[in-house]
Coordinates of C-alpha atoms and ligand atoms in Angstrom, one line a residue:
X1 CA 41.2 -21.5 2.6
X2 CA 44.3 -21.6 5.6
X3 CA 41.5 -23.4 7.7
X4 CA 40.1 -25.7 5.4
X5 CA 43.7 -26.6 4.9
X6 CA 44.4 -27.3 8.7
X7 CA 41.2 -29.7 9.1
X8 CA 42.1 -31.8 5.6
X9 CA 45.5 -32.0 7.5
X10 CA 43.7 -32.9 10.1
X11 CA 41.6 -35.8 8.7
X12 CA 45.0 -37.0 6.6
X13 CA 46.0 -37.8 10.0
X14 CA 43.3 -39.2 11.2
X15 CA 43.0 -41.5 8.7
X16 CA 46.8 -42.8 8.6
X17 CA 46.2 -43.2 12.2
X18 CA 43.4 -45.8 12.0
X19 CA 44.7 -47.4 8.6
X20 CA 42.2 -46.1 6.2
X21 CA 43.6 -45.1 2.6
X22 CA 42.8 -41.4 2.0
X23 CA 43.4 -39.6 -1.3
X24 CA 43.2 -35.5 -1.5
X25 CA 42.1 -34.2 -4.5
X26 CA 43.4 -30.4 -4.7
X27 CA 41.6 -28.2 -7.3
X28 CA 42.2 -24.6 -8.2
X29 CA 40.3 -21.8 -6.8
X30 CA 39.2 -21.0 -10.2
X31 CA 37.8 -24.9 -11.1
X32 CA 34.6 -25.0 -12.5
X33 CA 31.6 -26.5 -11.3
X34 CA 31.2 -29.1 -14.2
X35 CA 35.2 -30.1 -13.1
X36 CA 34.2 -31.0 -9.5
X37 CA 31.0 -32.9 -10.8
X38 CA 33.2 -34.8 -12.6
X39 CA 35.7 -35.8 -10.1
X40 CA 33.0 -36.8 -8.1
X41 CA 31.3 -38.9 -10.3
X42 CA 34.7 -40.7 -10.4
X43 CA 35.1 -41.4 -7.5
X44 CA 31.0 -42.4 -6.6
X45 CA 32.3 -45.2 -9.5
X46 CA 35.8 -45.8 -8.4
X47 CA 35.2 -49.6 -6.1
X48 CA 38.0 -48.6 -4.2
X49 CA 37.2 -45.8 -2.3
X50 CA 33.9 -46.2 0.3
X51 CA 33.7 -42.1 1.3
X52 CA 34.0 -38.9 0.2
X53 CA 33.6 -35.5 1.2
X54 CA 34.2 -32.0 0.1
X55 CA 36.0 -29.6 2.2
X56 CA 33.7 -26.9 2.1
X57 CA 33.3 -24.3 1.4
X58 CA 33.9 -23.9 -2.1
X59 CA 34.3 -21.1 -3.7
X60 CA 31.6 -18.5 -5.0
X61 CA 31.0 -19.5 -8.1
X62 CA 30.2 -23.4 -7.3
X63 CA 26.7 -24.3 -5.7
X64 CA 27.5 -26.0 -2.2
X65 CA 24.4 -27.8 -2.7
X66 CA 24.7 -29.4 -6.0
X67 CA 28.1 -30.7 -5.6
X68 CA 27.5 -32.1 -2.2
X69 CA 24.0 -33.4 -3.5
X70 CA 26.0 -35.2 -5.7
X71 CA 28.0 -37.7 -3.6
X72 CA 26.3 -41.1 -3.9
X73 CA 24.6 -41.3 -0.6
X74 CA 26.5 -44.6 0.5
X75 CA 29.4 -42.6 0.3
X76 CA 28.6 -39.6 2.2
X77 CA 30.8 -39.8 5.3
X78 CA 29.7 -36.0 6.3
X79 CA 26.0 -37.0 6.5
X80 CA 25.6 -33.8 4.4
X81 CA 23.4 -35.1 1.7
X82 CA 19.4 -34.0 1.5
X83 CA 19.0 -38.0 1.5
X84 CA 20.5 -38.6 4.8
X85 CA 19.2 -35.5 6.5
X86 CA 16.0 -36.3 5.7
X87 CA 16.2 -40.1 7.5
X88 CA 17.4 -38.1 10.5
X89 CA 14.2 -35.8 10.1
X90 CA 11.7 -39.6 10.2
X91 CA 14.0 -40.7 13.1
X92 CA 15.3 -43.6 10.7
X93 CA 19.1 -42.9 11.9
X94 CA 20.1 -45.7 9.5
X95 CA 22.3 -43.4 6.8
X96 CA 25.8 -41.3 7.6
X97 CA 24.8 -38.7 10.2
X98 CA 26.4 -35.2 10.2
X99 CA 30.0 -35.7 11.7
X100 CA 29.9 -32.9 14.3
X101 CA 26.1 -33.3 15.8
X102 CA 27.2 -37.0 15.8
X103 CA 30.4 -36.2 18.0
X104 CA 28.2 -33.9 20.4
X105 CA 26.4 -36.9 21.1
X106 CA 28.8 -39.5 21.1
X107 CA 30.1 -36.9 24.1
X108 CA 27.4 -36.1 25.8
X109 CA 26.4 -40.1 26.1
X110 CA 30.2 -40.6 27.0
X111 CA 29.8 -38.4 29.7
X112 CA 26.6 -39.9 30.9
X113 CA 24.4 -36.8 30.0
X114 CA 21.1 -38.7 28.7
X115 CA 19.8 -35.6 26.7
X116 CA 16.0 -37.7 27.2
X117 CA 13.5 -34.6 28.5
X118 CA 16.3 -32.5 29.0
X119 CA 15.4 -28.4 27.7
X120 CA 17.8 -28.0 24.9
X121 CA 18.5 -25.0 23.3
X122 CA 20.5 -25.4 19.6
X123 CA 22.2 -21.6 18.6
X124 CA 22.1 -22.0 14.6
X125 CA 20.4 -23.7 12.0
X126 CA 22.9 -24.4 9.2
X127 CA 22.3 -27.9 7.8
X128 CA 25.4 -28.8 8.8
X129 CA 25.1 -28.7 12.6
X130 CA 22.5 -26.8 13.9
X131 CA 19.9 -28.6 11.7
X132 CA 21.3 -32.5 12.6
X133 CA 22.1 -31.5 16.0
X134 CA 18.3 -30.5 16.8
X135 CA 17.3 -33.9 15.4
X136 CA 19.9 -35.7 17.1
X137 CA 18.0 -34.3 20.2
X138 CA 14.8 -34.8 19.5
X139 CA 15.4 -38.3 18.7
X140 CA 17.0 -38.7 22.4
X141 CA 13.8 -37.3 23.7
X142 CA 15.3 -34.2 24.7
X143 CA 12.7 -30.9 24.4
X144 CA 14.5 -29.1 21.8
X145 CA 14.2 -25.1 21.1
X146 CA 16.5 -23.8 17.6
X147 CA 17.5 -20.6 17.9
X148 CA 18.8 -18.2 15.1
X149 CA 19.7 -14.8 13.9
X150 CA 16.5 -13.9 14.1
X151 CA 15.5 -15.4 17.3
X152 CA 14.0 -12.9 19.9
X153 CA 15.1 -13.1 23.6
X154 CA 17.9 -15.3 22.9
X155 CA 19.3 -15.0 26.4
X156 CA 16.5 -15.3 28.1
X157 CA 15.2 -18.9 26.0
X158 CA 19.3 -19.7 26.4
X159 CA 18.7 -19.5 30.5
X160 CA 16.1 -22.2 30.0
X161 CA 18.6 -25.1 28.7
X162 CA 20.0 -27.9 30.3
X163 CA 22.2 -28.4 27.5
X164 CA 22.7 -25.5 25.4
X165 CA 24.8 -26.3 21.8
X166 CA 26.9 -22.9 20.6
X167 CA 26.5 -23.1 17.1
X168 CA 26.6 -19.4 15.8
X169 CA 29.8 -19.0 14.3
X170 CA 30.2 -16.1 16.7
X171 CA 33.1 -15.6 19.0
X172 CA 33.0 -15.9 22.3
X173 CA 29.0 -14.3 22.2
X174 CA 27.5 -16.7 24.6
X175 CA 28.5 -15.5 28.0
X176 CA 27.9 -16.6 31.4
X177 CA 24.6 -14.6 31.2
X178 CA 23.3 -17.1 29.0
X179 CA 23.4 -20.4 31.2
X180 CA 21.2 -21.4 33.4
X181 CA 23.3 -22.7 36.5
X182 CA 24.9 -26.0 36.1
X183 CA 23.7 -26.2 32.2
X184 CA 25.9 -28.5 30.2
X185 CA 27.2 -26.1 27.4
X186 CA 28.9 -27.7 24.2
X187 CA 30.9 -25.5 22.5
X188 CA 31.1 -26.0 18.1
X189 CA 32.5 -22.9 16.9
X190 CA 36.0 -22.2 16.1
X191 CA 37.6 -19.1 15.9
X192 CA 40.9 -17.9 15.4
X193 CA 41.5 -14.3 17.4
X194 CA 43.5 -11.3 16.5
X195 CA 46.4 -12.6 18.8
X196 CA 46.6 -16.1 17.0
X197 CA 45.0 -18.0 19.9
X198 CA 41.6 -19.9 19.3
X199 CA 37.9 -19.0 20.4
X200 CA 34.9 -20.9 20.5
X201 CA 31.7 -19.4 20.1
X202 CA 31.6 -19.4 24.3
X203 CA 32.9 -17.0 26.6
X204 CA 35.4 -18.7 29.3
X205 CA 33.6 -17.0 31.7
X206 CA 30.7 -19.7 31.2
X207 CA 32.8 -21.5 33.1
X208 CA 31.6 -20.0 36.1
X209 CA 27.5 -21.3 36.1
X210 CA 27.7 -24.6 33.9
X211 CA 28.8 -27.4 34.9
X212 CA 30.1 -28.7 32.1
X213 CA 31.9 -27.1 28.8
X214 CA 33.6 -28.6 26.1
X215 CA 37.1 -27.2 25.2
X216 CA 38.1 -25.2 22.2
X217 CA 40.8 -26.4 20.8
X218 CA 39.8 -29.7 21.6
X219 CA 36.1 -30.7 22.5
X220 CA 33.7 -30.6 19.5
X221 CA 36.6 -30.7 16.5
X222 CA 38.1 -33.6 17.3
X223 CA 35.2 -35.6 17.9
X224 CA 34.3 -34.7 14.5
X225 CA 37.1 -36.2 13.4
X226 CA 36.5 -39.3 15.0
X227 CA 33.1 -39.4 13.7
X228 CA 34.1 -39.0 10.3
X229 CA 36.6 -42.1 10.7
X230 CA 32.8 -44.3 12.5
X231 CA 30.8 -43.1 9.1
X232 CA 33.6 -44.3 6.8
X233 CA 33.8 -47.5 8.5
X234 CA 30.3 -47.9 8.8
X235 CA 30.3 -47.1 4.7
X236 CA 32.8 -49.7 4.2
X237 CA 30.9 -52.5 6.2
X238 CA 27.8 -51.9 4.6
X239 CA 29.7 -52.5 1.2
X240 CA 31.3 -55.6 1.9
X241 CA 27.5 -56.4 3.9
X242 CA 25.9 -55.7 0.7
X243 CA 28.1 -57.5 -1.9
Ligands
LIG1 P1 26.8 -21.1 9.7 O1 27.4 -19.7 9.5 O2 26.4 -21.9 8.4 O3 25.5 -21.0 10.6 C1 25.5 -20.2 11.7 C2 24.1 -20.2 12.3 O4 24.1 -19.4 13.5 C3 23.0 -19.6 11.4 O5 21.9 -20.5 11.5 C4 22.8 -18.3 11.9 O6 21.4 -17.8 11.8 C5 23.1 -18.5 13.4 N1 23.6 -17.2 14.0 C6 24.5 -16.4 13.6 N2 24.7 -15.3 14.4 C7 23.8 -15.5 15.4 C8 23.4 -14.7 16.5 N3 24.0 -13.6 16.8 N4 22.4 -15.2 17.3 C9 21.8 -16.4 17.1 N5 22.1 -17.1 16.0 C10 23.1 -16.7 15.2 O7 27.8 -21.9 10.5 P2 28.0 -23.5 10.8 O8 26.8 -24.1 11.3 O9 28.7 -24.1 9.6 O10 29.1 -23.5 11.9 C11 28.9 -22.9 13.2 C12 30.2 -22.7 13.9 O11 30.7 -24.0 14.2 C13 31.3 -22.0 13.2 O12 32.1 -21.3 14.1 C14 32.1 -23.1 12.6 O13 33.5 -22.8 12.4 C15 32.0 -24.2 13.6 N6 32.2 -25.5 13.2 C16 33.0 -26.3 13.9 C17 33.1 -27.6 13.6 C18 34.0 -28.5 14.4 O14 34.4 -29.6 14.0 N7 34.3 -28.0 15.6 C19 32.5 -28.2 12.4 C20 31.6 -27.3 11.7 C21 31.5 -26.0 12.1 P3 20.7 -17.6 10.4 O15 20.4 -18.9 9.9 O16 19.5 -16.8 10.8 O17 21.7 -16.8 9.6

């Protein structure tokens, strides 16, 4: 996958940049399931190594939720696991949290936006950010609304948010007609366009009525990054805490 491959780059770097060790474990599009279980259980043994994560998405064949199910919680630097969704669900906030609703707030508080009884409107519901990121909102006392596919009157419950998180995997879709004037708008898709230049799920033209948006390139992903690096860290102290 040419983006999956651009983001493990990514994190390479990341992690030679702060000193961590990072091993990349390539496997064939036609690996089995039983194959990847094994790696990981391998590596939830190995002493060595305090984090792991799985570029998704995998191919076809192999159940997302299994293998990621299958990480031993303490070493789940994406925060995907049921387990440590669910503490974000009772407000516990004491596991990995999902590395991109993490960076959105990390930004927002960096910024000085306290989210606390602010309307926030979340576009998307996939466990891995539009799921976390509601939480994450709710648990800053913000008033938060999901929206979805199915969601009727999108732009008229988008026009209601202080902050509005983009979260559709859709290109440029939410427009200027969706932001209520000086909204804060944070931008998490990533797209790449016909001409080669990237998109996020925003249209620049937002520009116009918030008064803040996060850049794509830039913005959301590499927050992400960052966050990925604070859970690793955060896995490795609670190791060393625990032994
Ligand atoms: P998914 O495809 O898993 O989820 C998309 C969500 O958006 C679904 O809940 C879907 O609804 C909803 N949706 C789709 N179309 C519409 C629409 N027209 N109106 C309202 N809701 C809609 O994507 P992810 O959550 O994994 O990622 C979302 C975006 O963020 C993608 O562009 C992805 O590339 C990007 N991303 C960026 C990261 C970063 O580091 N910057 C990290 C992770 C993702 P339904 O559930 O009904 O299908």
């Amino acid at each position: 996958n040419p983006a999956s491959k651009v983001y493990v780059a990514n994190k390479i770097k990341a992690c030679n940049t702060v000193g961590f060790h990072s091993m990349t474990h390539k496997l064939e599009d036609s690996s089995s399931e039983e194959e990847l279980l094994s790696l990981i259980d391998n590596l939830n043994k190995d002493e060595s190594i305090d984090g792991i994560l799985v570029q998704l998405p995998l191919p076809k064949h192999i159940n997302e939720l299994k293998i990621i199910n299958a990480i031993a919680p303490e070493k789940d630097v994406d925060g995907f696991l049921a387990h440590n969704l669910g503490t974000l669900a009772t407000g516990e906030l004491n596991s990995a949290i999902a590395c991109t609703p993490f960076g959105v707030m990390a930004l927002l508080y960096a910024y000085g936006i306290d989210p606390s009884g602010k309307n926030s409107v979340v576009i998307g519901r996939s466990n891995i950010v539009g799921k976390p990121m509601s939480l994450l909102l709710l648990s800053a006392d913000a008033t938060v609304t999901m929206a979805h596919s199915k969601t009727q009157n999108l732009i008229q419950i988008c026009q209601n948010a202080d902050i509005l998180v983009a979260a559709a995997g859709q290109p440029e879709m939410v427009t200027k007609d969706f932001i209520k004037k000086d909204a804060i708008v944070i931008d998490v898709g990533i797209h790449r366009k016909e001409n080669g230049k990237l998109c996020g799920d925003t249209h620049q033209n937002a520009k116009e009525i918030a008064s803040a948006l996060t850049p794509v390139p830039g913005g959301v992903g590499p927050m992400t990054i960052a966050m990925l690096m604070l859970n690793t860290a955060l896995a490795a102290w609670n190791k060393d805490r625990k032994s």
